[in-house]
């Protein structure tokens, strides 16, 4: 799989390459704010999925990776919750800001099998990234490969059926409905914990919270 499908740089974050430092900073702030909307959405579900929400808001030094971390704003949010963080970002301009200015551990380049050892991550966060990937099944399957048994996945993508905001363009090449998105995640072996309707937020997304099976090594 490694090296065959992961040439997603041409489809992702190209628009960030020409931004000034001040614009990159604003982009990072926006990323942090958007991540907190996800966390607050999950906090509202605390009584329904208490163990999963508690595991997310109390990172306790466990390792989470943001795949498509942009300028690193989401890593700030997870760091504040006690996670040890690492990011993967193919866009050099954004990745350099996350690494050099925010001082995060960010791997600049495409996400691939060799990005992490197998079964090494406690959580993966991937926010509006998979729609830029030409082979999304293989992409999500790598999340399963890198997560430890019982590891948590939060992944969000635009809803192609949400007519309030067209998702065509924006370098989006893999678009999903709620049904096709959850089917794809399940087909990669994940157990779905919760599907979040994110249509009220500006990105008009479908959020899926899932786990890797405990009995898989």
PDB file of C-alpha atoms in Angstrom:
ATOM      1  CA  UNK A   1       0.000   0.000   0.000  1.00  0.00           C
ATOM      2  CA  UNK A   2       2.755   2.421   0.998  1.00  0.00           C
ATOM      3  CA  UNK A   3       3.585   4.875  -1.767  1.00  0.00           C
ATOM      4  CA  UNK A   4       0.824   3.729  -4.112  1.00  0.00           C
ATOM      5  CA  UNK A   5      -2.139   5.875  -3.120  1.00  0.00           C
ATOM      6  CA  UNK A   6      -0.828   8.605  -0.894  1.00  0.00           C
ATOM      7  CA  UNK A   7       0.094  11.286  -3.398  1.00  0.00           C
ATOM      8  CA  UNK A   8      -2.478  13.680  -1.997  1.00  0.00           C
ATOM      9  CA  UNK A   9      -0.293  16.786  -1.719  1.00  0.00           C
ATOM     10  CA  UNK A  10      -1.485  18.177  -5.093  1.00  0.00           C
ATOM     11  CA  UNK A  11      -5.078  17.982  -3.808  1.00  0.00           C
ATOM     12  CA  UNK A  12      -4.545  19.421  -0.347  1.00  0.00           C
ATOM     13  CA  UNK A  13      -3.562  22.782   1.165  1.00  0.00           C
ATOM     14  CA  UNK A  14      -2.178  24.217  -2.053  1.00  0.00           C
ATOM     15  CA  UNK A  15      -4.025  27.435  -1.267  1.00  0.00           C
ATOM     16  CA  UNK A  16      -1.981  27.867   1.931  1.00  0.00           C
ATOM     17  CA  UNK A  17       1.364  28.038   0.166  1.00  0.00           C
ATOM     18  CA  UNK A  18       1.146  31.741  -0.723  1.00  0.00           C
ATOM     19  CA  UNK A  19      -0.296  33.030   2.550  1.00  0.00           C
ATOM     20  CA  UNK A  20       1.506  35.612   4.662  1.00  0.00           C
ATOM     21  CA  UNK A  21       2.552  34.751   8.230  1.00  0.00           C
ATOM     22  CA  UNK A  22      -0.361  36.719   9.666  1.00  0.00           C
ATOM     23  CA  UNK A  23      -2.804  34.752   7.500  1.00  0.00           C
ATOM     24  CA  UNK A  24      -1.261  31.451   8.559  1.00  0.00           C
ATOM     25  CA  UNK A  25      -1.660  32.523  12.194  1.00  0.00           C
ATOM     26  CA  UNK A  26      -5.342  33.275  11.616  1.00  0.00           C
ATOM     27  CA  UNK A  27      -5.712  29.888   9.945  1.00  0.00           C
ATOM     28  CA  UNK A  28      -4.195  28.180  13.002  1.00  0.00           C
ATOM     29  CA  UNK A  29      -6.599  30.068  15.293  1.00  0.00           C
ATOM     30  CA  UNK A  30      -9.498  28.962  13.102  1.00  0.00           C
ATOM     31  CA  UNK A  31      -8.324  25.339  13.318  1.00  0.00           C
ATOM     32  CA  UNK A  32      -8.220  25.552  17.119  1.00  0.00           C
ATOM     33  CA  UNK A  33     -11.719  27.024  17.246  1.00  0.00           C
ATOM     34  CA  UNK A  34     -13.103  24.351  14.923  1.00  0.00           C
ATOM     35  CA  UNK A  35     -11.514  21.590  17.012  1.00  0.00           C
ATOM     36  CA  UNK A  36     -13.121  22.985  20.153  1.00  0.00           C
ATOM     37  CA  UNK A  37     -16.510  22.871  18.431  1.00  0.00           C
ATOM     38  CA  UNK A  38     -15.912  19.137  17.966  1.00  0.00           C
ATOM     39  CA  UNK A  39     -14.885  18.702  21.609  1.00  0.00           C
ATOM     40  CA  UNK A  40     -17.914  20.679  22.831  1.00  0.00           C
ATOM     41  CA  UNK A  41     -20.167  18.572  20.603  1.00  0.00           C
ATOM     42  CA  UNK A  42     -18.728  15.452  22.216  1.00  0.00           C
ATOM     43  CA  UNK A  43     -19.093  16.925  25.708  1.00  0.00           C
ATOM     44  CA  UNK A  44     -22.810  17.312  25.017  1.00  0.00           C
ATOM     45  CA  UNK A  45     -22.874  13.514  24.544  1.00  0.00           C
ATOM     46  CA  UNK A  46     -21.007  12.797  27.776  1.00  0.00           C
ATOM     47  CA  UNK A  47     -23.917  11.026  29.468  1.00  0.00           C
ATOM     48  CA  UNK A  48     -24.507   8.775  26.449  1.00  0.00           C
ATOM     49  CA  UNK A  49     -20.898   7.756  25.736  1.00  0.00           C
ATOM     50  CA  UNK A  50     -19.139   8.620  29.021  1.00  0.00           C
ATOM     51  CA  UNK A  51     -16.071   6.394  28.766  1.00  0.00           C
ATOM     52  CA  UNK A  52     -15.165   7.577  25.255  1.00  0.00           C
ATOM     53  CA  UNK A  53     -15.680  11.261  26.038  1.00  0.00           C
ATOM     54  CA  UNK A  54     -13.663  10.958  29.251  1.00  0.00           C
ATOM     55  CA  UNK A  55     -10.851   9.252  27.342  1.00  0.00           C
ATOM     56  CA  UNK A  56     -10.737  12.138  24.854  1.00  0.00           C
ATOM     57  CA  UNK A  57     -10.878  15.050  27.294  1.00  0.00           C
ATOM     58  CA  UNK A  58      -8.299  13.447  29.597  1.00  0.00           C
ATOM     59  CA  UNK A  59      -5.399  12.625  27.296  1.00  0.00           C
ATOM     60  CA  UNK A  60      -3.132  11.674  30.221  1.00  0.00           C
ATOM     61  CA  UNK A  61       0.024  11.708  28.083  1.00  0.00           C
ATOM     62  CA  UNK A  62      -1.274   9.223  25.524  1.00  0.00           C
ATOM     63  CA  UNK A  63      -0.334   9.715  21.872  1.00  0.00           C
ATOM     64  CA  UNK A  64      -2.723  11.243  19.341  1.00  0.00           C
ATOM     65  CA  UNK A  65      -2.031  12.115  15.726  1.00  0.00           C
ATOM     66  CA  UNK A  66      -3.772  14.689  13.576  1.00  0.00           C
ATOM     67  CA  UNK A  67      -3.629  13.526   9.977  1.00  0.00           C
ATOM     68  CA  UNK A  68      -3.809  16.661   7.846  1.00  0.00           C
ATOM     69  CA  UNK A  69      -2.978  18.931  10.772  1.00  0.00           C
ATOM     70  CA  UNK A  70      -2.688  22.125   8.731  1.00  0.00           C
ATOM     71  CA  UNK A  71      -0.995  24.890  10.726  1.00  0.00           C
ATOM     72  CA  UNK A  72      -1.314  22.926  13.983  1.00  0.00           C
ATOM     73  CA  UNK A  73      -4.326  24.596  15.566  1.00  0.00           C
ATOM     74  CA  UNK A  74      -6.009  21.309  16.442  1.00  0.00           C
ATOM     75  CA  UNK A  75      -2.835  20.116  18.145  1.00  0.00           C
ATOM     76  CA  UNK A  76      -3.098  23.081  20.518  1.00  0.00           C
ATOM     77  CA  UNK A  77      -6.565  21.911  21.587  1.00  0.00           C
ATOM     78  CA  UNK A  78      -5.502  18.318  22.167  1.00  0.00           C
ATOM     79  CA  UNK A  79      -2.354  19.393  23.982  1.00  0.00           C
ATOM     80  CA  UNK A  80      -4.557  21.416  26.346  1.00  0.00           C
ATOM     81  CA  UNK A  81      -6.426  18.185  27.162  1.00  0.00           C
ATOM     82  CA  UNK A  82      -3.220  16.411  28.129  1.00  0.00           C
ATOM     83  CA  UNK A  83      -2.419  14.505  24.950  1.00  0.00           C
ATOM     84  CA  UNK A  84       1.037  13.969  23.546  1.00  0.00           C
ATOM     85  CA  UNK A  85       0.572  15.141  19.978  1.00  0.00           C
ATOM     86  CA  UNK A  86       2.034  14.568  16.538  1.00  0.00           C
ATOM     87  CA  UNK A  87       0.836  15.828  13.183  1.00  0.00           C
ATOM     88  CA  UNK A  88       1.157  14.876   9.527  1.00  0.00           C
ATOM     89  CA  UNK A  89       0.809  17.677   6.982  1.00  0.00           C
ATOM     90  CA  UNK A  90       1.677  17.538   3.261  1.00  0.00           C
ATOM     91  CA  UNK A  91       1.467  21.320   2.807  1.00  0.00           C
ATOM     92  CA  UNK A  92       4.950  22.656   3.507  1.00  0.00           C
ATOM     93  CA  UNK A  93       3.883  26.201   4.385  1.00  0.00           C
ATOM     94  CA  UNK A  94       1.351  25.113   7.005  1.00  0.00           C
ATOM     95  CA  UNK A  95       3.529  22.270   8.296  1.00  0.00           C
ATOM     96  CA  UNK A  96       6.498  24.577   8.773  1.00  0.00           C
ATOM     97  CA  UNK A  97       4.353  26.961  10.814  1.00  0.00           C
ATOM     98  CA  UNK A  98       3.082  24.158  13.052  1.00  0.00           C
ATOM     99  CA  UNK A  99       6.594  22.823  13.582  1.00  0.00           C
ATOM    100  CA  UNK A 100       8.711  25.988  13.729  1.00  0.00           C
ATOM    101  CA  UNK A 101       6.339  28.521  15.288  1.00  0.00           C
ATOM    102  CA  UNK A 102       4.020  26.384  17.419  1.00  0.00           C
ATOM    103  CA  UNK A 103       6.837  23.895  18.144  1.00  0.00           C
ATOM    104  CA  UNK A 104       4.813  20.756  17.488  1.00  0.00           C
ATOM    105  CA  UNK A 105       6.150  17.455  16.244  1.00  0.00           C
ATOM    106  CA  UNK A 106       4.867  17.563  12.662  1.00  0.00           C
ATOM    107  CA  UNK A 107       5.854  15.213   9.859  1.00  0.00           C
ATOM    108  CA  UNK A 108       5.894  17.223   6.625  1.00  0.00           C
ATOM    109  CA  UNK A 109       4.823  15.023   3.726  1.00  0.00           C
ATOM    110  CA  UNK A 110       2.232  12.482   2.684  1.00  0.00           C
ATOM    111  CA  UNK A 111       0.621  10.164   5.206  1.00  0.00           C
ATOM    112  CA  UNK A 112       1.671   6.583   4.539  1.00  0.00           C
ATOM    113  CA  UNK A 113       2.202   3.206   6.168  1.00  0.00           C
ATOM    114  CA  UNK A 114       5.681   4.263   7.259  1.00  0.00           C
ATOM    115  CA  UNK A 115       4.437   7.409   9.050  1.00  0.00           C
ATOM    116  CA  UNK A 116       4.052   5.499  12.331  1.00  0.00           C
ATOM    117  CA  UNK A 117       4.674   1.990  13.658  1.00  0.00           C
ATOM    118  CA  UNK A 118       1.630  -0.305  13.580  1.00  0.00           C
ATOM    119  CA  UNK A 119      -0.642  -0.238  16.656  1.00  0.00           C
ATOM    120  CA  UNK A 120       1.202   2.779  18.052  1.00  0.00           C
ATOM    121  CA  UNK A 121      -1.402   5.571  18.315  1.00  0.00           C
ATOM    122  CA  UNK A 122      -4.054   5.987  21.002  1.00  0.00           C
ATOM    123  CA  UNK A 123      -6.145   8.388  18.941  1.00  0.00           C
ATOM    124  CA  UNK A 124      -6.330   9.787  15.422  1.00  0.00           C
ATOM    125  CA  UNK A 125      -8.073  13.055  14.569  1.00  0.00           C
ATOM    126  CA  UNK A 126      -8.610  13.813  10.890  1.00  0.00           C
ATOM    127  CA  UNK A 127     -10.703  16.899  10.176  1.00  0.00           C
ATOM    128  CA  UNK A 128     -11.817  17.640   6.615  1.00  0.00           C
ATOM    129  CA  UNK A 129      -8.885  15.866   5.038  1.00  0.00           C
ATOM    130  CA  UNK A 130     -10.206  12.629   3.519  1.00  0.00           C
ATOM    131  CA  UNK A 131     -12.173  14.536   0.866  1.00  0.00           C
ATOM    132  CA  UNK A 132      -8.821  15.608  -0.614  1.00  0.00           C
ATOM    133  CA  UNK A 133      -7.560  12.022  -0.959  1.00  0.00           C
ATOM    134  CA  UNK A 134      -7.913  10.085  -4.239  1.00  0.00           C
ATOM    135  CA  UNK A 135      -8.214   6.669  -2.517  1.00  0.00           C
ATOM    136  CA  UNK A 136     -10.125   7.266   0.730  1.00  0.00           C
ATOM    137  CA  UNK A 137     -10.652   3.596   1.646  1.00  0.00           C
ATOM    138  CA  UNK A 138      -6.899   2.974   1.669  1.00  0.00           C
ATOM    139  CA  UNK A 139      -6.385   6.206   3.594  1.00  0.00           C
ATOM    140  CA  UNK A 140      -8.837   5.263   6.361  1.00  0.00           C
ATOM    141  CA  UNK A 141      -7.513   1.716   6.416  1.00  0.00           C
ATOM    142  CA  UNK A 142      -4.135   3.141   7.433  1.00  0.00           C
ATOM    143  CA  UNK A 143      -5.798   4.706  10.487  1.00  0.00           C
ATOM    144  CA  UNK A 144      -6.782   1.184  11.514  1.00  0.00           C
ATOM    145  CA  UNK A 145      -3.221  -0.006  10.922  1.00  0.00           C
ATOM    146  CA  UNK A 146      -1.654   2.719  13.070  1.00  0.00           C
ATOM    147  CA  UNK A 147      -4.160   2.729  15.958  1.00  0.00           C
ATOM    148  CA  UNK A 148      -3.634   0.403  18.884  1.00  0.00           C
ATOM    149  CA  UNK A 149      -6.476  -2.041  19.706  1.00  0.00           C
ATOM    150  CA  UNK A 150      -9.221   0.042  21.308  1.00  0.00           C
ATOM    151  CA  UNK A 151      -7.778   3.259  19.852  1.00  0.00           C
ATOM    152  CA  UNK A 152     -10.135   6.138  19.074  1.00  0.00           C
ATOM    153  CA  UNK A 153     -10.777   7.712  15.676  1.00  0.00           C
ATOM    154  CA  UNK A 154     -12.511  11.032  15.090  1.00  0.00           C
ATOM    155  CA  UNK A 155     -12.919  11.781  11.403  1.00  0.00           C
ATOM    156  CA  UNK A 156     -15.015  14.474   9.769  1.00  0.00           C
ATOM    157  CA  UNK A 157     -15.781  15.274   6.141  1.00  0.00           C
ATOM    158  CA  UNK A 158     -18.296  17.426   4.262  1.00  0.00           C
ATOM    159  CA  UNK A 159     -21.734  15.971   3.553  1.00  0.00           C
ATOM    160  CA  UNK A 160     -22.211  15.902  -0.218  1.00  0.00           C
ATOM    161  CA  UNK A 161     -25.989  15.827   0.270  1.00  0.00           C
ATOM    162  CA  UNK A 162     -26.082  19.003   2.363  1.00  0.00           C
ATOM    163  CA  UNK A 163     -27.498  21.480  -0.127  1.00  0.00           C
ATOM    164  CA  UNK A 164     -26.961  24.438   2.179  1.00  0.00           C
ATOM    165  CA  UNK A 165     -23.365  24.608   0.975  1.00  0.00           C
ATOM    166  CA  UNK A 166     -22.067  22.979  -2.182  1.00  0.00           C
ATOM    167  CA  UNK A 167     -18.999  20.846  -1.526  1.00  0.00           C
ATOM    168  CA  UNK A 168     -17.872  20.713  -5.133  1.00  0.00           C
ATOM    169  CA  UNK A 169     -14.563  22.409  -5.734  1.00  0.00           C
ATOM    170  CA  UNK A 170     -12.217  23.341  -2.857  1.00  0.00           C
ATOM    171  CA  UNK A 171      -9.879  20.595  -4.157  1.00  0.00           C
ATOM    172  CA  UNK A 172     -12.472  18.050  -2.947  1.00  0.00           C
ATOM    173  CA  UNK A 173     -12.152  14.838  -4.952  1.00  0.00           C
ATOM    174  CA  UNK A 174     -13.725  12.208  -2.631  1.00  0.00           C
ATOM    175  CA  UNK A 175     -17.153  13.215  -1.359  1.00  0.00           C
ATOM    176  CA  UNK A 176     -19.462  11.221   0.911  1.00  0.00           C
ATOM    177  CA  UNK A 177     -23.002  11.078   2.195  1.00  0.00           C
ATOM    178  CA  UNK A 178     -23.614  10.010   5.789  1.00  0.00           C
ATOM    179  CA  UNK A 179     -24.397   6.481   4.590  1.00  0.00           C
ATOM    180  CA  UNK A 180     -21.388   6.014   2.312  1.00  0.00           C
ATOM    181  CA  UNK A 181     -19.024   7.563   4.856  1.00  0.00           C
ATOM    182  CA  UNK A 182     -20.086   5.288   7.709  1.00  0.00           C
ATOM    183  CA  UNK A 183     -20.073   2.240   5.420  1.00  0.00           C
ATOM    184  CA  UNK A 184     -16.513   3.025   4.351  1.00  0.00           C
ATOM    185  CA  UNK A 185     -15.338   3.390   7.952  1.00  0.00           C
ATOM    186  CA  UNK A 186     -17.065   0.149   8.976  1.00  0.00           C
ATOM    187  CA  UNK A 187     -15.561  -1.685   6.000  1.00  0.00           C
ATOM    188  CA  UNK A 188     -12.109  -0.750   7.331  1.00  0.00           C
ATOM    189  CA  UNK A 189     -12.941  -2.671  10.524  1.00  0.00           C
ATOM    190  CA  UNK A 190     -13.918   0.153  12.872  1.00  0.00           C
ATOM    191  CA  UNK A 191     -16.736   0.002  15.405  1.00  0.00           C
ATOM    192  CA  UNK A 192     -18.880   3.124  15.100  1.00  0.00           C
ATOM    193  CA  UNK A 193     -19.511   4.798  18.461  1.00  0.00           C
ATOM    194  CA  UNK A 194     -21.390   7.885  17.346  1.00  0.00           C
ATOM    195  CA  UNK A 195     -22.262   9.764  14.171  1.00  0.00           C
ATOM    196  CA  UNK A 196     -22.309  13.532  14.665  1.00  0.00           C
ATOM    197  CA  UNK A 197     -24.501  15.735  12.529  1.00  0.00           C
ATOM    198  CA  UNK A 198     -22.274  18.757  11.923  1.00  0.00           C
ATOM    199  CA  UNK A 199     -24.549  20.417   9.373  1.00  0.00           C
ATOM    200  CA  UNK A 200     -25.088  23.446  11.617  1.00  0.00           C
ATOM    201  CA  UNK A 201     -21.398  24.284  11.527  1.00  0.00           C
ATOM    202  CA  UNK A 202     -19.749  26.262   8.680  1.00  0.00           C
ATOM    203  CA  UNK A 203     -18.015  23.191   7.237  1.00  0.00           C
ATOM    204  CA  UNK A 204     -21.342  21.295   6.940  1.00  0.00           C
ATOM    205  CA  UNK A 205     -19.760  18.045   7.982  1.00  0.00           C
ATOM    206  CA  UNK A 206     -20.421  14.477   9.025  1.00  0.00           C
ATOM    207  CA  UNK A 207     -18.415  13.573  12.116  1.00  0.00           C
ATOM    208  CA  UNK A 208     -17.776   9.934  12.988  1.00  0.00           C
ATOM    209  CA  UNK A 209     -16.416   8.755  16.318  1.00  0.00           C
ATOM    210  CA  UNK A 210     -15.175   5.172  16.150  1.00  0.00           C
ATOM    211  CA  UNK A 211     -12.874   2.646  17.804  1.00  0.00           C
ATOM    212  CA  UNK A 212     -10.534  -0.052  16.617  1.00  0.00           C
ATOM    213  CA  UNK A 213     -11.641  -3.418  17.936  1.00  0.00           C
ATOM    214  CA  UNK A 214     -10.010  -4.436  21.219  1.00  0.00           C
ATOM    215  CA  UNK A 215      -9.434  -8.018  20.093  1.00  0.00           C
ATOM    216  CA  UNK A 216      -7.351  -7.066  17.039  1.00  0.00           C
ATOM    217  CA  UNK A 217      -3.574  -7.086  17.393  1.00  0.00           C
TER     218      UNK A 217
END
